[in-house]
PDB file of C-alpha atoms in Angstrom:
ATOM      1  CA  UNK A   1     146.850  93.512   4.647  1.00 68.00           C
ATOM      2  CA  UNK A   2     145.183  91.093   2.519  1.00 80.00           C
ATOM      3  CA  UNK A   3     145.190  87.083   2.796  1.00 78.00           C
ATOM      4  CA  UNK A   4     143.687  86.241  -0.274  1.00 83.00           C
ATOM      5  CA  UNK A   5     146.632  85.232  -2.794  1.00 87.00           C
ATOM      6  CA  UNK A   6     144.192  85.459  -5.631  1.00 89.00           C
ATOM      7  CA  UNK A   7     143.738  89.475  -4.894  1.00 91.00           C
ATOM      8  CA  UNK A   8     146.238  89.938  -3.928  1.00 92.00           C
ATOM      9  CA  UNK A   9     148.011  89.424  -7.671  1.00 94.00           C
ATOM     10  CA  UNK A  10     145.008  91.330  -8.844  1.00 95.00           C
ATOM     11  CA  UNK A  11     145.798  94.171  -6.926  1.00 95.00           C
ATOM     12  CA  UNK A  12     149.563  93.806  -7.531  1.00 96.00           C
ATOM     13  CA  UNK A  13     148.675  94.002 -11.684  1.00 96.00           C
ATOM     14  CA  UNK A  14     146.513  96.538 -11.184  1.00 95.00           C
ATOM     15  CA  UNK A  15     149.137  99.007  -9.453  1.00 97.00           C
ATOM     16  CA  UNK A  16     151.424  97.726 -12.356  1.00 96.00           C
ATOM     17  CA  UNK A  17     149.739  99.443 -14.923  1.00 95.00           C
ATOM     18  CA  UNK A  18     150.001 103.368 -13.324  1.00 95.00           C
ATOM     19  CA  UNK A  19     153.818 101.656 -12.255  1.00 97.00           C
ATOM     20  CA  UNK A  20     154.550 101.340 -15.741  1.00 95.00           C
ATOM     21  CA  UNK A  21     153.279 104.066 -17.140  1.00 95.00           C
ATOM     22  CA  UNK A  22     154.028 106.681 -14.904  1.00 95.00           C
ATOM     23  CA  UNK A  23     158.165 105.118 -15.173  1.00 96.00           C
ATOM     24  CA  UNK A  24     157.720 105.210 -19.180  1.00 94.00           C
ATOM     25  CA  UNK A  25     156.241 108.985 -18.422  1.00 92.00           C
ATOM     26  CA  UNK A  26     159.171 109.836 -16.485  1.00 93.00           C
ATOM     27  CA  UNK A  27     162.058 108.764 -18.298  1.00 93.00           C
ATOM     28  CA  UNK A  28     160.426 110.271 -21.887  1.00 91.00           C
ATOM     29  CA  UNK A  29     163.052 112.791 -23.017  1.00 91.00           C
ATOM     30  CA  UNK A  30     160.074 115.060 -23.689  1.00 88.00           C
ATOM     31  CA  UNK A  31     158.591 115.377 -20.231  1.00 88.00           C
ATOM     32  CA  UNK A  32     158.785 118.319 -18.511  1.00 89.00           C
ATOM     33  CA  UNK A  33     160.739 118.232 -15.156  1.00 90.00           C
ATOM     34  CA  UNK A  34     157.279 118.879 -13.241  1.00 90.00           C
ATOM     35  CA  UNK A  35     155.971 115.999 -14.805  1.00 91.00           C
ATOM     36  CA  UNK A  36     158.495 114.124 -14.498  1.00 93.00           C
ATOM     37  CA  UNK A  37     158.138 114.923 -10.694  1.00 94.00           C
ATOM     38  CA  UNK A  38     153.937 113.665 -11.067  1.00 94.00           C
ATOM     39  CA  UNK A  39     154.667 110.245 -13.061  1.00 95.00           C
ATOM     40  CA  UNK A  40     157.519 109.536 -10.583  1.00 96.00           C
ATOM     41  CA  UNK A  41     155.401 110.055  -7.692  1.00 96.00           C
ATOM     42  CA  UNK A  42     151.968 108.085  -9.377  1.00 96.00           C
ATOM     43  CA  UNK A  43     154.776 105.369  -9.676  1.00 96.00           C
ATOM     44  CA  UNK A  44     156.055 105.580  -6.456  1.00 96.00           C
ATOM     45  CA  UNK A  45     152.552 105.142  -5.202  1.00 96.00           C
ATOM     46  CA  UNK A  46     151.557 102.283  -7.231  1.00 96.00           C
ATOM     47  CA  UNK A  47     154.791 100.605  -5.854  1.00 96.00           C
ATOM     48  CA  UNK A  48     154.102 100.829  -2.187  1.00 95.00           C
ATOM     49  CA  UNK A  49     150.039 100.135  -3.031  1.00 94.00           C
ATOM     50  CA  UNK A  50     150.941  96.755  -4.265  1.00 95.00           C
ATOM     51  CA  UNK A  51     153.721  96.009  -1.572  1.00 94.00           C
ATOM     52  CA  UNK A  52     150.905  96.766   0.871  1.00 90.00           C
ATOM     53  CA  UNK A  53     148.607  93.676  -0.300  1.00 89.00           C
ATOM     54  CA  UNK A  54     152.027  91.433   0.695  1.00 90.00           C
ATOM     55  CA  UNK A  55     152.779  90.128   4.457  1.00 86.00           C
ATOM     56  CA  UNK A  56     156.255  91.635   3.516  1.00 87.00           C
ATOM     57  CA  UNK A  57     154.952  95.118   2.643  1.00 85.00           C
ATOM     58  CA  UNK A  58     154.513  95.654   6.545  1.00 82.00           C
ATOM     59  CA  UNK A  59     157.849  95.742   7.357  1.00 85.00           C
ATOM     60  CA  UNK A  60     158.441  98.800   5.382  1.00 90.00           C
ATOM     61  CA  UNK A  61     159.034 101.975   7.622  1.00 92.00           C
ATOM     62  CA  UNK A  62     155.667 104.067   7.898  1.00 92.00           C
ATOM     63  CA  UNK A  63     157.338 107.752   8.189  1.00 94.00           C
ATOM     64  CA  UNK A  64     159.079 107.482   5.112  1.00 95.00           C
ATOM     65  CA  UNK A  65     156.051 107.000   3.198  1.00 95.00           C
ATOM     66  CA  UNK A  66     153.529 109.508   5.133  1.00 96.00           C
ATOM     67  CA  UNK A  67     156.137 112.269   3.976  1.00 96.00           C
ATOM     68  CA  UNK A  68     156.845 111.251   1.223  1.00 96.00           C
ATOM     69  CA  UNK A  69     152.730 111.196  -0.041  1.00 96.00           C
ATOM     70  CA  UNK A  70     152.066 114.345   2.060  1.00 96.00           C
ATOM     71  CA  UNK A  71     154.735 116.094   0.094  1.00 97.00           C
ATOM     72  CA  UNK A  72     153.010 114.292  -2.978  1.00 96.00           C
ATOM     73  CA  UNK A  73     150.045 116.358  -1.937  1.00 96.00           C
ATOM     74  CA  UNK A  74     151.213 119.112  -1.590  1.00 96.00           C
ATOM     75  CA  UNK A  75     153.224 119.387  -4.895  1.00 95.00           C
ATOM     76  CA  UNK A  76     150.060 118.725  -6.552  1.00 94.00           C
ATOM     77  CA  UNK A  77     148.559 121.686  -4.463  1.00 91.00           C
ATOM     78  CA  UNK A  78     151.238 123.904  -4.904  1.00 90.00           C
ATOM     79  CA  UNK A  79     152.175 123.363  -8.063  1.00 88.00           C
ATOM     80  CA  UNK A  80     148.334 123.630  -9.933  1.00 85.00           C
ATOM     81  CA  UNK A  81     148.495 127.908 -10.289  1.00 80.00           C
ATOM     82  CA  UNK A  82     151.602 127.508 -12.051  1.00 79.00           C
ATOM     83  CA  UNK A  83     149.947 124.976 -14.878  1.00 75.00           C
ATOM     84  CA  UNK A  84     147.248 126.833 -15.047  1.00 60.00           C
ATOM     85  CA  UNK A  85     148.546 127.895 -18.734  1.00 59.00           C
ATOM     86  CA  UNK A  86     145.800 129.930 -20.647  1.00 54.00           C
ATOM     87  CA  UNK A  87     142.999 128.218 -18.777  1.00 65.00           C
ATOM     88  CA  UNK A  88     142.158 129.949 -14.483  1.00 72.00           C
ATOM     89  CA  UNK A  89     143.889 128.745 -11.657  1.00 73.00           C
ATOM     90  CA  UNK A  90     140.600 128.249 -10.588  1.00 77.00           C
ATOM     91  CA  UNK A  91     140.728 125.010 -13.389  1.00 78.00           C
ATOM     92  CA  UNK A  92     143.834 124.011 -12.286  1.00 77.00           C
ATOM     93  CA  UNK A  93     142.903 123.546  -9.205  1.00 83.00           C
ATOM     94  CA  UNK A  94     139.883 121.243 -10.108  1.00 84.00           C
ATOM     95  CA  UNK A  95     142.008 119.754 -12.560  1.00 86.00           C
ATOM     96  CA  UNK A  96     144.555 118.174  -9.600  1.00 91.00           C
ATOM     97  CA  UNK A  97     142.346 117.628  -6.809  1.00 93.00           C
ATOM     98  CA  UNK A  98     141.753 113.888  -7.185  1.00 95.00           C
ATOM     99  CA  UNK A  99     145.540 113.437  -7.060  1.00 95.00           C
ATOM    100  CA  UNK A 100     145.871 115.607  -4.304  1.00 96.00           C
ATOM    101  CA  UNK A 101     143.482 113.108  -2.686  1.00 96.00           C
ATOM    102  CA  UNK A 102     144.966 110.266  -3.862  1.00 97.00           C
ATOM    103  CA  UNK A 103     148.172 111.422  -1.948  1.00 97.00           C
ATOM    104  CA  UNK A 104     146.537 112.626   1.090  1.00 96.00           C
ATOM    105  CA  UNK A 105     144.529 109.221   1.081  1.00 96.00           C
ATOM    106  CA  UNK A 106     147.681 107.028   1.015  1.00 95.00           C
ATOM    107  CA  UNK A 107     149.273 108.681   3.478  1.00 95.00           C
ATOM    108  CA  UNK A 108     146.461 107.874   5.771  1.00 95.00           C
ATOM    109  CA  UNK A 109     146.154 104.504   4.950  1.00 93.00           C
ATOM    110  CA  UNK A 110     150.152 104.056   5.762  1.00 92.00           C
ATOM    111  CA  UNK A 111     149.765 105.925   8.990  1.00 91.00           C
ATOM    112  CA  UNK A 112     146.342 104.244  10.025  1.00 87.00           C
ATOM    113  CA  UNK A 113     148.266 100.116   9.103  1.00 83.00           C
ATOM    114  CA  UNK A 114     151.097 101.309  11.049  1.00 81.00           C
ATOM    115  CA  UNK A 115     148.828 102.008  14.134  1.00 77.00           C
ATOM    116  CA  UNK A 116     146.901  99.188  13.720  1.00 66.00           C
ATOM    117  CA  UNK A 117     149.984  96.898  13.428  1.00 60.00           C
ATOM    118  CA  UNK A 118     151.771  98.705  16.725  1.00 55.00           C
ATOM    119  CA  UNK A 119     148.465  98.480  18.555  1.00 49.00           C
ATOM    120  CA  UNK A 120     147.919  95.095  17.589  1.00 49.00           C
ATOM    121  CA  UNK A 121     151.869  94.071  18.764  1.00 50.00           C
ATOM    122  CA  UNK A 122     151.635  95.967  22.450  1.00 43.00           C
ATOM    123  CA  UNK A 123     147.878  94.709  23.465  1.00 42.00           C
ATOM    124  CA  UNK A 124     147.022  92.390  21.607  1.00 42.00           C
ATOM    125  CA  UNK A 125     143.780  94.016  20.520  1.00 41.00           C
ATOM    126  CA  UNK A 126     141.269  96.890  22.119  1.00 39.00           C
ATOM    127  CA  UNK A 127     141.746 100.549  21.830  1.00 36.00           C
ATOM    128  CA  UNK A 128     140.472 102.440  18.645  1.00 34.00           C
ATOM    129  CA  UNK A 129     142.612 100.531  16.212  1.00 37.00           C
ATOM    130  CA  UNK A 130     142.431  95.937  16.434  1.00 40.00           C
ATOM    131  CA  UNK A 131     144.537  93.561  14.413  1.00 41.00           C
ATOM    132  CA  UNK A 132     141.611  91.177  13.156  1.00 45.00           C
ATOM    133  CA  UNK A 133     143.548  88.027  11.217  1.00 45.00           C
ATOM    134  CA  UNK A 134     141.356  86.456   8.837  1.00 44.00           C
ATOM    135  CA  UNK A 135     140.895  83.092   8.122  1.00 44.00           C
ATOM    136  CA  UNK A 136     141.206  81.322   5.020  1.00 41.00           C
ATOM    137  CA  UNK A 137     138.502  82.225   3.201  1.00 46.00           C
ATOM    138  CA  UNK A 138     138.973  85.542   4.372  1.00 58.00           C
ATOM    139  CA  UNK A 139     139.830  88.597   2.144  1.00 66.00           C
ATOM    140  CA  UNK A 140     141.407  91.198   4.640  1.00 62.00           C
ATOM    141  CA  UNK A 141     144.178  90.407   6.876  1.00 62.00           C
ATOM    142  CA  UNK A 142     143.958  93.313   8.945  1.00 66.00           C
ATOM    143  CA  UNK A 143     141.039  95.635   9.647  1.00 75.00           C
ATOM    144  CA  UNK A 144     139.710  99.131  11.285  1.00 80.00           C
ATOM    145  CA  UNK A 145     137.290  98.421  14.381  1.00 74.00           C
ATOM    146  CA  UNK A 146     137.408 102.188  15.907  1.00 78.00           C
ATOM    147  CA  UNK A 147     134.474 103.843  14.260  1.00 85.00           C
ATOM    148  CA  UNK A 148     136.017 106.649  13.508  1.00 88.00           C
ATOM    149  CA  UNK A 149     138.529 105.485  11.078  1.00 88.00           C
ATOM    150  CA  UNK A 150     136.242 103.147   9.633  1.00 91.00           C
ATOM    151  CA  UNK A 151     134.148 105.794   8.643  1.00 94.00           C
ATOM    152  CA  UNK A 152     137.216 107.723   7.055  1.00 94.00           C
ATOM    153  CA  UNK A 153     138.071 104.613   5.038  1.00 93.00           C
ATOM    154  CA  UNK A 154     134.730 104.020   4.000  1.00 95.00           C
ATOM    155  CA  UNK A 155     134.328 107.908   2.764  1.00 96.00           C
ATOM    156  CA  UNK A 156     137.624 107.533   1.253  1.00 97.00           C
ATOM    157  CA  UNK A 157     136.454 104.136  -0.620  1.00 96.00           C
ATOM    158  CA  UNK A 158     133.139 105.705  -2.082  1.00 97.00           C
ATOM    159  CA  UNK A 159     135.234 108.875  -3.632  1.00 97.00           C
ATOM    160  CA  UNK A 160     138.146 106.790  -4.798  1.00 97.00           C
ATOM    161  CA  UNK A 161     135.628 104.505  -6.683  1.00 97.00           C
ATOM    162  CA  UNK A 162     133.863 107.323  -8.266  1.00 97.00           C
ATOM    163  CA  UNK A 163     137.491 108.992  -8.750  1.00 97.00           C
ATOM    164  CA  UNK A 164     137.835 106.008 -10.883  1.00 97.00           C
ATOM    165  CA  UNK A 165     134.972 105.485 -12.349  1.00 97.00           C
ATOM    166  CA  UNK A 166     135.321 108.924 -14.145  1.00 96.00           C
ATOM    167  CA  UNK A 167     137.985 108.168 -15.260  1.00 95.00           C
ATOM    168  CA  UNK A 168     137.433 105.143 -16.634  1.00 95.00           C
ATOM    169  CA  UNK A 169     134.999 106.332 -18.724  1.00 95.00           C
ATOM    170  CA  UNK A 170     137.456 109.284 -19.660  1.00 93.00           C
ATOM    171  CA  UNK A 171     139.790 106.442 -21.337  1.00 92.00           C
ATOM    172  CA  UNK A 172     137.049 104.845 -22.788  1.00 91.00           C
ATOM    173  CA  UNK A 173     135.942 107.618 -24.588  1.00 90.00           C
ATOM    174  CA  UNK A 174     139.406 108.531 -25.768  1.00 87.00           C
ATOM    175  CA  UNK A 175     139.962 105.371 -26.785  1.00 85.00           C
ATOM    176  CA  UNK A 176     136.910 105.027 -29.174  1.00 85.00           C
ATOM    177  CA  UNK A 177     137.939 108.307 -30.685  1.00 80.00           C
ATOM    178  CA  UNK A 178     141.456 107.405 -31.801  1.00 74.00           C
ATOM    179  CA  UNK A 179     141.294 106.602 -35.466  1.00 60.00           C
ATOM    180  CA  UNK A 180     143.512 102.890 -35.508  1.00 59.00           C
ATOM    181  CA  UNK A 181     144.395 103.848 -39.129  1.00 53.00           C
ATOM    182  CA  UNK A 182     145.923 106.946 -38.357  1.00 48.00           C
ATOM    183  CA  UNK A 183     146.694 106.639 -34.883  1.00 50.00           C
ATOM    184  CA  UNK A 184     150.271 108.628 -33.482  1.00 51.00           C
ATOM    185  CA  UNK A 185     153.198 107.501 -32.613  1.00 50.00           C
ATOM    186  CA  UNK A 186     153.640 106.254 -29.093  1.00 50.00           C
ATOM    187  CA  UNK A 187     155.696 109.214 -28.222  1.00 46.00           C
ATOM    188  CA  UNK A 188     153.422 111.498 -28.747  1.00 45.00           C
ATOM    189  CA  UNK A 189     152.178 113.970 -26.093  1.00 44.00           C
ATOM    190  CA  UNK A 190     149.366 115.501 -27.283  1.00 44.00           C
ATOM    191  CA  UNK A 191     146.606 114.621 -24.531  1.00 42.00           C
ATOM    192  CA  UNK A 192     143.472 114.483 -26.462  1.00 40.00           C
ATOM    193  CA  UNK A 193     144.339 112.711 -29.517  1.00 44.00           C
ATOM    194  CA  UNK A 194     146.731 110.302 -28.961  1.00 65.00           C
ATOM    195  CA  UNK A 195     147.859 106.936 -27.162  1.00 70.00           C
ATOM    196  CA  UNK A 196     148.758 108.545 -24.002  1.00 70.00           C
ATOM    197  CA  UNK A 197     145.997 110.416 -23.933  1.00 77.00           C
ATOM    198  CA  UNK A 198     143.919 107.360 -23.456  1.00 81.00           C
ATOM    199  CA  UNK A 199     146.268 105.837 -21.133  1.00 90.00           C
ATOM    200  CA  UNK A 200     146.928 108.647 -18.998  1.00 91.00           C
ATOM    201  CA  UNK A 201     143.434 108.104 -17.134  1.00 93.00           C
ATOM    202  CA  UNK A 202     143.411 104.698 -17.871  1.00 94.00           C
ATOM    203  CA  UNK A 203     145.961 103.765 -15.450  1.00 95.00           C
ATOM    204  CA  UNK A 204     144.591 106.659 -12.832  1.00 96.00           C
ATOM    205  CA  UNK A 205     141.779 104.962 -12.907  1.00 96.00           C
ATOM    206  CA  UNK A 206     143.806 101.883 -12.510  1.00 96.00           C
ATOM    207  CA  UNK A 207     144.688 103.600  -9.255  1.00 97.00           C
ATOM    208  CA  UNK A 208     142.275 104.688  -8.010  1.00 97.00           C
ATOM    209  CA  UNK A 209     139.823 101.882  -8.296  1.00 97.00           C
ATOM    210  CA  UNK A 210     142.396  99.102  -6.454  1.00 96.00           C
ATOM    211  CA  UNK A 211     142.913 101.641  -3.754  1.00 96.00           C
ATOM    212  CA  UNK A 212     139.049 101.486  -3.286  1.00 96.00           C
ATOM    213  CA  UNK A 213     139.426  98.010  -2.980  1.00 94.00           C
ATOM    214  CA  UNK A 214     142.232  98.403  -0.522  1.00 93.00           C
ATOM    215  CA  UNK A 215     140.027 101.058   2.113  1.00 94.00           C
ATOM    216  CA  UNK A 216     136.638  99.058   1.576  1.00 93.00           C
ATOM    217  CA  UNK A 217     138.990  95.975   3.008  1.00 89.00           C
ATOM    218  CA  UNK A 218     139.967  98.360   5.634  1.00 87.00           C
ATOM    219  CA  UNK A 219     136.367  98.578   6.909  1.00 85.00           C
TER     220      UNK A 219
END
């Protein structure tokens, strides 16, 4: 999807921060089993983002992945009323809607590349999707021309950015609040005062922001 080298390894360290952290996440003998099901997935995703900005990530089968993110999304969906806790469902909800976008989102960009790819290898070019190769100086390898789409990626860049942005400035802020001489253990769990806590929207952030960077190539 993308011929620059250069971003390519940007985009490849990016996804390796939610990678990491959503493994670490997953494996702590603390976690919950429905969050070990979230970090699993977040890594999963960060994966397959940063296989996507390599030649070799287009060989990967499509389906796999569009079910696999769709039932990402829908775990998310599903599975908000029942973390709802003291706080409403109506919370929750809010609470989990960027990752239920953030699923949804990926599994669109999968299915859209996979069009474009099998359009691109029966004609050549034309229809709604095109195979445009760049050149060297290029950024994108392979881009939407059907306006439609376009517009969906574009749409999907602006809101991932902001997605991002937000929580950016989430980890920011819970980063200048941790006391360094009495900062917790790594381990600990405790969302608003402690490593993870920062870290936690740090790397969704991380996520979010290079899959802006991945639609707005798209367009």
């Amino acid at each position: 999807m993308i011929a620059a080298t250069g971003l390519r390894w940007i985009l490849t360290l990016l996804f390796a921060a939610p990678v990491g952290y959503g493994v670490w996440r997953a494996i702590l003998p603390a976690t919950r089993v429905a969050e070990r099901v979230d970090h699993a997935l977040h890594a999963a995703m960060g994966v397959l983002m940063a296989a996507m900005a390599w030649p070799w990530g287009m060989d990967l089968s499509a389906e796999p992945q569009v079910v696999l993110f769709s039932a990402g999304a829908l775990w998310f969906l599903a599975a908000a009323p029942f973390r709802a806790g003291d706080g409403s469902r109506r919370g929750a909800l809010l609470a989990v809607w960027p990752h239920v976008l953030m699923m949804g989102a990926m599994a669109w960009m999968v299915a859209a590349m996979n069009s474009l790819g099998a359009m691109a290898g029966h004609s050549g070019g034309g229809g709604m999707h095109d195979m445009h190769m760049a050149d060297a100086s290029g950024l994108a390898a392979m881009t939407l021309t059907g306006t439609g789409p376009r517009l969906v990626a574009g749409v999907l860049a602006a809101v991932l950015a902001g997605i991002g942005l937000a929580w950016l400035a989430r980890a920011l802020d819970r980063a200048r609040a941790l006391d360094p001489a009495s900062r917790p253990a790594p381990t600990a769990t405790t969302p608003g005062d402690s490593v993870a806590g920062a870290l936690a929207p740090g790397c969704h952030a991380a996520m979010a922001l290079g899959m802006a960077v991945m639609f707005v190539l798209l367009v």
